[in-house]
Amino acid sequence: MKVQTLIIGAGAAGMMCAAHAGAGVLVVDHARAAGEKIRISGGGRCNFTNLHCAPDNFISQNRHFAKSALGRYTQWDFISLVDAHGIAWHEKTLGQLFCDTSAKDIITMLRAEMDRAGAQLWLQTKVESIRHDGVDFVVSLMRQDRAVTVTARNLVMASGGKSIPKMGATGLAYQVAADFGLRVVMPRPGLVPLTFADERFKPLAGVAAPARVTAGNTSFNEALLFTHRGLSGPAVLQASSYWHEGEAIGIDLIPGTDLLTRLQQHRSNDPRKALTTIMSLYLPGRLVDYLAEGFALTGTMADQSDVRLTAICAALQDWQITPSGSEGYRTAEVTIGGIDTAALSSQTMAAKTCPGLYFIGECVDVTGWLGGFNFQWAWSSGWAAGQAIRQA
Ligand SMILES: Cc1cc2nc3c(=O)[nH]c(=O)nc-3n(C[C@H](O)[C@H](O)[C@H](O)COP(=O)(O)OP(=O)(O)OC[C@H]3O[C@@H](n4cnc5c(N)ncnc54)[C@H](O)[C@@H]3O)c2cc1C
């Protein structure tokens, strides 16, 4: 069978690309349904973009690479598409847009756009091998236990990253990149809970608090959640993308507060109150009990010298701890790293050294923050490749 364009992966980026790549498009996916990650995203409501989406919300070895695609197919373009399909949405927090009803609405919309463009979709189709015969890509597929060879002028890799293997993530795009001589930036899990081998936070499992979590030079002010195995919540998930094994993270448990001045005022106004009682004004009770042991939060306010209060503030507002690891690809929302952007055109997502080969979405070394940025990258990069193919 001969097609103009073969897209591998019917996820967010692949479906978007298929809707824009012109005639003769076939999309294949080994899963039983298209857009499985869209379906489970955002707690079933899909955080499909972010009002404040900008290149600074992405991690990549080349922080300029994403600018072109994000600038040409913006969050406003995707919102217009969602509106045109009559899908109701709302802003939850920090510019994050979610469907009012169900993430399935986004899948239905993308399938409709694919149908309108005349793209074919083959599900439960495995990729056996990929080669280039000098003119076309020759791809051997196993479609529902039948071998099929497809030749295609363009091959678009939209097979995502390595996160959540249970959902069919394979890392195929990295293998294809390597086979065609493209460098791959070492993939690692991102937006992932951090773990501590000694399970030190087990007694706090379920406790949440607003916090400022810092990894490397980047900080996030959002909720922190203690878990049986370590730390999670948006602030930690965000910071995890900047964390490398062996490094400490910094936690400010009472962000944006001049705690020393406040504690000195409490000492003057409530000298007989226990330090832990005062701390409970700022932190959940269970967390105060836990910290009281580790940080020796004892005595009344009158007992606390300025030196002691300064030490307490440092402990609570610049708490340095070193995770032993992360939950890994099993639960990571994204894969950081991927196809080196130096090998790709930022305008078209095409491989510079292999005409007709494109990489889009999560498999590229562009990773968004939590909050709808990763889908926006999938839409923008998928659109950029689709446009380029249609106009070629
Ligand atoms: C639990 C969870 C929640 C998330 N929530 C959000 C959110 O609310 N907002 C947000 O912006 N991002 C979210 N993300 C991230 C987002 O889902 C991804 O960044 C996005 O789906 C990437 O799109 P993609 O098309 O590149 O890859 P995917 O959507 O992963 O699609 C890849 C497709 O390729 C197929 N495939 C893989 N390997 C093969 C192979 N060997 N052969 C054939 N087919 C193959 C897969 O079956 C899949 O259909 C979430 C991720 C997870 C895991």
PDB file of N, CA and C in Angstrom, residues 216-284:
ATOM      1  N   GLY A 216      17.297  22.827  41.270  1.00  0.00           N
ATOM      2  CA  GLY A 216      18.185  23.617  40.419  1.00  0.00           C
ATOM      3  C   GLY A 216      17.944  25.089  40.714  1.00  0.00           C
ATOM      4  N   ASN A 217      17.723  25.874  39.661  1.00  0.00           N
ATOM      5  CA  ASN A 217      17.481  27.310  39.866  1.00  0.00           C
ATOM      6  C   ASN A 217      16.012  27.671  39.712  1.00  0.00           C
ATOM      7  N   THR A 218      15.143  26.665  39.668  1.00  0.00           N
ATOM      8  CA  THR A 218      13.748  26.954  39.341  1.00  0.00           C
ATOM      9  C   THR A 218      12.836  26.596  40.513  1.00  0.00           C
ATOM     10  N   SER A 219      11.910  27.508  40.826  1.00  0.00           N
ATOM     11  CA  SER A 219      11.011  27.310  41.978  1.00  0.00           C
ATOM     12  C   SER A 219       9.559  27.335  41.530  1.00  0.00           C
ATOM     13  N   PHE A 220       8.744  26.585  42.229  1.00  0.00           N
ATOM     14  CA  PHE A 220       7.303  26.556  41.937  1.00  0.00           C
ATOM     15  C   PHE A 220       6.523  26.734  43.227  1.00  0.00           C
ATOM     16  N   ASN A 221       5.582  27.671  43.183  1.00  0.00           N
ATOM     17  CA  ASN A 221       4.713  27.984  44.307  1.00  0.00           C
ATOM     18  C   ASN A 221       3.381  27.315  44.089  1.00  0.00           C
ATOM     19  N   GLU A 222       3.200  26.116  44.567  1.00  0.00           N
ATOM     20  CA  GLU A 222       1.911  25.428  44.404  1.00  0.00           C
ATOM     21  C   GLU A 222       1.736  24.497  45.593  1.00  0.00           C
ATOM     22  N   ALA A 223       0.786  23.562  45.489  1.00  0.00           N
ATOM     23  CA  ALA A 223       0.555  22.665  46.621  1.00  0.00           C
ATOM     24  C   ALA A 223       1.628  21.574  46.686  1.00  0.00           C
ATOM     25  N   LEU A 224       1.967  21.198  47.921  1.00  0.00           N
ATOM     26  CA  LEU A 224       2.891  20.089  48.185  1.00  0.00           C
ATOM     27  C   LEU A 224       2.071  19.004  48.875  1.00  0.00           C
ATOM     28  N   LEU A 225       2.267  17.757  48.472  1.00  0.00           N
ATOM     29  CA  LEU A 225       1.516  16.649  49.076  1.00  0.00           C
ATOM     30  C   LEU A 225       2.496  15.608  49.583  1.00  0.00           C
ATOM     31  N   PHE A 226       2.335  15.216  50.853  1.00  0.00           N
ATOM     32  CA  PHE A 226       3.159  14.127  51.387  1.00  0.00           C
ATOM     33  C   PHE A 226       2.479  12.804  51.041  1.00  0.00           C
ATOM     34  N   THR A 227       3.312  11.818  50.657  1.00  0.00           N
ATOM     35  CA  THR A 227       2.766  10.506  50.294  1.00  0.00           C
ATOM     36  C   THR A 227       3.491   9.423  51.098  1.00  0.00           C
ATOM     37  N   HIS A 228       3.000   8.195  50.990  1.00  0.00           N
ATOM     38  CA  HIS A 228       3.656   7.086  51.699  1.00  0.00           C
ATOM     39  C   HIS A 228       5.121   6.974  51.297  1.00  0.00           C
ATOM     40  N   ARG A 229       5.373   7.196  50.003  1.00  0.00           N
ATOM     41  CA  ARG A 229       6.737   6.969  49.513  1.00  0.00           C
ATOM     42  C   ARG A 229       7.565   8.245  49.395  1.00  0.00           C
ATOM     43  N   GLY A 230       6.946   9.418  49.555  1.00  0.00           N
ATOM     44  CA  GLY A 230       7.743  10.638  49.432  1.00  0.00           C
ATOM     45  C   GLY A 230       6.905  11.888  49.280  1.00  0.00           C
ATOM     46  N   LEU A 231       7.177  12.624  48.202  1.00  0.00           N
ATOM     47  CA  LEU A 231       6.533  13.923  48.002  1.00  0.00           C
ATOM     48  C   LEU A 231       5.884  14.001  46.625  1.00  0.00           C
ATOM     49  N   SER A 232       4.702  14.621  46.580  1.00  0.00           N
ATOM     50  CA  SER A 232       4.021  14.813  45.305  1.00  0.00           C
ATOM     51  C   SER A 232       3.283  16.153  45.375  1.00  0.00           C
ATOM     52  N   GLY A 233       2.220  16.290  44.593  1.00  0.00           N
ATOM     53  CA  GLY A 233       1.521  17.580  44.514  1.00  0.00           C
ATOM     54  C   GLY A 233       2.148  18.413  43.416  1.00  0.00           C
ATOM     55  N   PRO A 234       1.396  19.384  42.881  1.00  0.00           N
ATOM     56  CA  PRO A 234       1.873  20.164  41.730  1.00  0.00           C
ATOM     57  C   PRO A 234       3.262  20.784  41.913  1.00  0.00           C
ATOM     58  N   ALA A 235       3.548  21.323  43.114  1.00  0.00           N
ATOM     59  CA  ALA A 235       4.848  21.993  43.304  1.00  0.00           C
ATOM     60  C   ALA A 235       5.994  21.005  43.123  1.00  0.00           C
ATOM     61  N   VAL A 236       5.809  19.787  43.636  1.00  0.00           N
ATOM     62  CA  VAL A 236       6.878  18.780  43.543  1.00  0.00           C
ATOM     63  C   VAL A 236       6.945  18.202  42.127  1.00  0.00           C
ATOM     64  N   LEU A 237       5.800  17.953  41.515  1.00  0.00           N
ATOM     65  CA  LEU A 237       5.805  17.433  40.139  1.00  0.00           C
ATOM     66  C   LEU A 237       6.551  18.408  39.228  1.00  0.00           C
ATOM     67  N   GLN A 238       6.225  19.688  39.371  1.00  0.00           N
ATOM     68  CA  GLN A 238       6.901  20.699  38.551  1.00  0.00           C
ATOM     69  C   GLN A 238       8.404  20.689  38.811  1.00  0.00           C
ATOM     70  N   ALA A 239       8.781  20.710  40.086  1.00  0.00           N
ATOM     71  CA  ALA A 239      10.212  20.765  40.434  1.00  0.00           C
ATOM     72  C   ALA A 239      10.933  19.500  39.968  1.00  0.00           C
ATOM     73  N   SER A 240      10.215  18.365  39.946  1.00  0.00           N
ATOM     74  CA  SER A 240      10.867  17.090  39.571  1.00  0.00           C
ATOM     75  C   SER A 240      11.476  17.169  38.172  1.00  0.00           C
ATOM     76  N   SER A 241      10.890  17.994  37.308  1.00  0.00           N
ATOM     77  CA  SER A 241      11.407  18.097  35.940  1.00  0.00           C
ATOM     78  C   SER A 241      12.770  18.797  35.908  1.00  0.00           C
ATOM     79  N   TYR A 242      13.100  19.500  36.986  1.00  0.00           N
ATOM     80  CA  TYR A 242      14.393  20.198  37.064  1.00  0.00           C
ATOM     81  C   TYR A 242      15.360  19.484  38.005  1.00  0.00           C
ATOM     82  N   TRP A 243      14.901  18.363  38.591  1.00  0.00           N
ATOM     83  CA  TRP A 243      15.698  17.660  39.599  1.00  0.00           C
ATOM     84  C   TRP A 243      16.546  16.562  38.949  1.00  0.00           C
ATOM     85  N   HIS A 244      17.785  16.418  39.416  1.00  0.00           N
ATOM     86  CA  HIS A 244      18.647  15.327  38.956  1.00  0.00           C
ATOM     87  C   HIS A 244      19.055  14.492  40.152  1.00  0.00           C
ATOM     88  N   GLU A 245      19.187  13.187  39.933  1.00  0.00           N
ATOM     89  CA  GLU A 245      19.491  12.275  41.047  1.00  0.00           C
ATOM     90  C   GLU A 245      20.711  12.738  41.826  1.00  0.00           C
ATOM     91  N   GLY A 246      20.615  12.659  43.139  1.00  0.00           N
ATOM     92  CA  GLY A 246      21.736  13.042  44.003  1.00  0.00           C
ATOM     93  C   GLY A 246      21.631  14.479  44.490  1.00  0.00           C
ATOM     94  N   GLU A 247      20.791  15.291  43.820  1.00  0.00           N
ATOM     95  CA  GLU A 247      20.670  16.701  44.221  1.00  0.00           C
ATOM     96  C   GLU A 247      19.606  16.878  45.304  1.00  0.00           C
ATOM     97  N   ALA A 248      19.788  17.947  46.104  1.00  0.00           N
ATOM     98  CA  ALA A 248      18.777  18.284  47.112  1.00  0.00           C
ATOM     99  C   ALA A 248      17.703  19.167  46.477  1.00  0.00           C
ATOM    100  N   ILE A 249      16.505  19.146  47.040  1.00  0.00           N
ATOM    101  CA  ILE A 249      15.488  20.127  46.678  1.00  0.00           C
ATOM    102  C   ILE A 249      15.291  21.041  47.895  1.00  0.00           C
ATOM    103  N   GLY A 250      14.877  22.268  47.647  1.00  0.00           N
ATOM    104  CA  GLY A 250      14.615  23.197  48.741  1.00  0.00           C
ATOM    105  C   GLY A 250      13.114  23.380  48.894  1.00  0.00           C
ATOM    106  N   ILE A 251      12.640  23.375  50.130  1.00  0.00           N
ATOM    107  CA  ILE A 251      11.197  23.561  50.365  1.00  0.00           C
ATOM    108  C   ILE A 251      10.979  24.722  51.316  1.00  0.00           C
ATOM    109  N   ASP A 252      10.174  25.678  50.882  1.00  0.00           N
ATOM    110  CA  ASP A 252       9.719  26.761  51.747  1.00  0.00           C
ATOM    111  C   ASP A 252       8.281  26.420  52.119  1.00  0.00           C
ATOM    112  N   LEU A 253       8.085  26.025  53.383  1.00  0.00           N
ATOM    113  CA  LEU A 253       6.755  25.564  53.808  1.00  0.00           C
ATOM    114  C   LEU A 253       5.804  26.717  54.118  1.00  0.00           C
ATOM    115  N   ILE A 254       6.364  27.923  54.231  1.00  0.00           N
ATOM    116  CA  ILE A 254       5.507  29.079  54.535  1.00  0.00           C
ATOM    117  C   ILE A 254       5.913  30.190  53.567  1.00  0.00           C
ATOM    118  N   PRO A 255       5.617  30.004  52.273  1.00  0.00           N
ATOM    119  CA  PRO A 255       6.155  30.932  51.268  1.00  0.00           C
ATOM    120  C   PRO A 255       5.508  32.311  51.345  1.00  0.00           C
ATOM    121  N   GLY A 256       6.297  33.288  50.956  1.00  0.00           N
ATOM    122  CA  GLY A 256       5.771  34.654  50.852  1.00  0.00           C
ATOM    123  C   GLY A 256       5.474  35.289  52.195  1.00  0.00           C
ATOM    124  N   THR A 257       6.042  34.769  53.274  1.00  0.00           N
ATOM    125  CA  THR A 257       5.759  35.318  54.608  1.00  0.00           C
ATOM    126  C   THR A 257       7.077  35.682  55.287  1.00  0.00           C
ATOM    127  N   ASP A 258       7.126  36.870  55.895  1.00  0.00           N
ATOM    128  CA  ASP A 258       8.304  37.235  56.690  1.00  0.00           C
ATOM    129  C   ASP A 258       8.115  36.560  58.047  1.00  0.00           C
ATOM    130  N   LEU A 259       8.487  35.290  58.102  1.00  0.00           N
ATOM    131  CA  LEU A 259       8.166  34.457  59.264  1.00  0.00           C
ATOM    132  C   LEU A 259       8.871  34.945  60.531  1.00  0.00           C
ATOM    133  N   LEU A 260      10.105  35.391  60.382  1.00  0.00           N
ATOM    134  CA  LEU A 260      10.859  35.820  61.568  1.00  0.00           C
ATOM    135  C   LEU A 260      10.130  36.983  62.259  1.00  0.00           C
ATOM    136  N   THR A 261       9.732  37.983  61.471  1.00  0.00           N
ATOM    137  CA  THR A 261       9.022  39.135  62.053  1.00  0.00           C
ATOM    138  C   THR A 261       7.730  38.672  62.713  1.00  0.00           C
ATOM    139  N   ARG A 262       7.006  37.772  62.013  1.00  0.00           N
ATOM    140  CA  ARG A 262       5.732  37.284  62.574  1.00  0.00           C
ATOM    141  C   ARG A 262       5.968  36.559  63.914  1.00  0.00           C
ATOM    142  N   LEU A 263       6.998  35.704  63.938  1.00  0.00           N
ATOM    143  CA  LEU A 263       7.252  34.939  65.169  1.00  0.00           C
ATOM    144  C   LEU A 263       7.687  35.870  66.303  1.00  0.00           C
ATOM    145  N   GLN A 264       8.448  36.891  65.971  1.00  0.00           N
ATOM    146  CA  GLN A 264       8.851  37.865  67.004  1.00  0.00           C
ATOM    147  C   GLN A 264       7.625  38.596  67.559  1.00  0.00           C
ATOM    148  N   GLN A 265       6.674  38.900  66.647  1.00  0.00           N
ATOM    149  CA  GLN A 265       5.433  39.559  67.108  1.00  0.00           C
ATOM    150  C   GLN A 265       4.648  38.618  68.021  1.00  0.00           C
ATOM    151  N   HIS A 266       4.552  37.334  67.603  1.00  0.00           N
ATOM    152  CA  HIS A 266       3.844  36.353  68.451  1.00  0.00           C
ATOM    153  C   HIS A 266       4.516  36.261  69.815  1.00  0.00           C
ATOM    154  N   ARG A 267       5.855  36.310  69.836  1.00  0.00           N
ATOM    155  CA  ARG A 267       6.592  36.204  71.107  1.00  0.00           C
ATOM    156  C   ARG A 267       6.210  37.367  72.030  1.00  0.00           C
ATOM    157  N   SER A 268       6.045  38.561  71.442  1.00  0.00           N
ATOM    158  CA  SER A 268       5.651  39.723  72.253  1.00  0.00           C
ATOM    159  C   SER A 268       4.199  39.628  72.702  1.00  0.00           C
ATOM    160  N   ASN A 269       3.324  39.185  71.761  1.00  0.00           N
ATOM    161  CA  ASN A 269       1.880  39.201  72.050  1.00  0.00           C
ATOM    162  C   ASN A 269       1.402  37.981  72.831  1.00  0.00           C
ATOM    163  N   ASP A 270       2.017  36.815  72.554  1.00  0.00           N
ATOM    164  CA  ASP A 270       1.549  35.563  73.171  1.00  0.00           C
ATOM    165  C   ASP A 270       2.725  34.794  73.778  1.00  0.00           C
ATOM    166  N   PRO A 271       3.441  35.386  74.741  1.00  0.00           N
ATOM    167  CA  PRO A 271       4.680  34.742  75.229  1.00  0.00           C
ATOM    168  C   PRO A 271       4.446  33.369  75.846  1.00  0.00           C
ATOM    169  N   ARG A 272       3.224  33.097  76.349  1.00  0.00           N
ATOM    170  CA  ARG A 272       3.018  31.827  77.057  1.00  0.00           C
ATOM    171  C   ARG A 272       2.544  30.706  76.144  1.00  0.00           C
ATOM    172  N   LYS A 273       2.232  31.085  74.956  1.00  0.00           N
ATOM    173  CA  LYS A 273       1.736  30.038  74.032  1.00  0.00           C
ATOM    174  C   LYS A 273       2.877  29.122  73.605  1.00  0.00           C
ATOM    175  N   ALA A 274       2.558  27.846  73.411  1.00  0.00           N
ATOM    176  CA  ALA A 274       3.576  26.891  72.936  1.00  0.00           C
ATOM    177  C   ALA A 274       3.976  27.253  71.508  1.00  0.00           C
ATOM    178  N   LEU A 275       5.237  27.044  71.190  1.00  0.00           N
ATOM    179  CA  LEU A 275       5.721  27.303  69.829  1.00  0.00           C
ATOM    180  C   LEU A 275       4.896  26.502  68.810  1.00  0.00           C
ATOM    181  N   THR A 276       4.586  25.252  69.166  1.00  0.00           N
ATOM    182  CA  THR A 276       3.834  24.414  68.217  1.00  0.00           C
ATOM    183  C   THR A 276       2.418  24.961  67.983  1.00  0.00           C
ATOM    184  N   THR A 277       1.826  25.574  68.997  1.00  0.00           N
ATOM    185  CA  THR A 277       0.490  26.166  68.832  1.00  0.00           C
ATOM    186  C   THR A 277       0.568  27.302  67.819  1.00  0.00           C
ATOM    187  N   ILE A 278       1.609  28.118  67.939  1.00  0.00           N
ATOM    188  CA  ILE A 278       1.781  29.230  66.989  1.00  0.00           C
ATOM    189  C   ILE A 278       2.060  28.682  65.593  1.00  0.00           C
ATOM    190  N   MET A 279       2.901  27.643  65.510  1.00  0.00           N
ATOM    191  CA  MET A 279       3.228  27.085  64.192  1.00  0.00           C
ATOM    192  C   MET A 279       1.977  26.540  63.503  1.00  0.00           C
ATOM    193  N   SER A 280       1.007  26.069  64.318  1.00  0.00           N
ATOM    194  CA  SER A 280      -0.234  25.523  63.741  1.00  0.00           C
ATOM    195  C   SER A 280      -1.058  26.599  63.045  1.00  0.00           C
ATOM    196  N   LEU A 281      -0.739  27.873  63.314  1.00  0.00           N
ATOM    197  CA  LEU A 281      -1.428  28.947  62.585  1.00  0.00           C
ATOM    198  C   LEU A 281      -0.957  28.992  61.136  1.00  0.00           C
ATOM    199  N   TYR A 282       0.206  28.417  60.884  1.00  0.00           N
ATOM    200  CA  TYR A 282       0.825  28.524  59.552  1.00  0.00           C
ATOM    201  C   TYR A 282       0.878  27.200  58.796  1.00  0.00           C
ATOM    202  N   LEU A 283       0.799  26.088  59.544  1.00  0.00           N
ATOM    203  CA  LEU A 283       0.984  24.773  58.923  1.00  0.00           C
ATOM    204  C   LEU A 283      -0.072  23.798  59.432  1.00  0.00           C
ATOM    205  N   PRO A 284      -0.421  22.750  58.643  1.00  0.00           N
ATOM    206  CA  PRO A 284      -1.369  21.744  59.132  1.00  0.00           C
ATOM    207  C   PRO A 284      -0.856  21.092  60.424  1.00  0.00           C
TER     208      PRO A 284
END
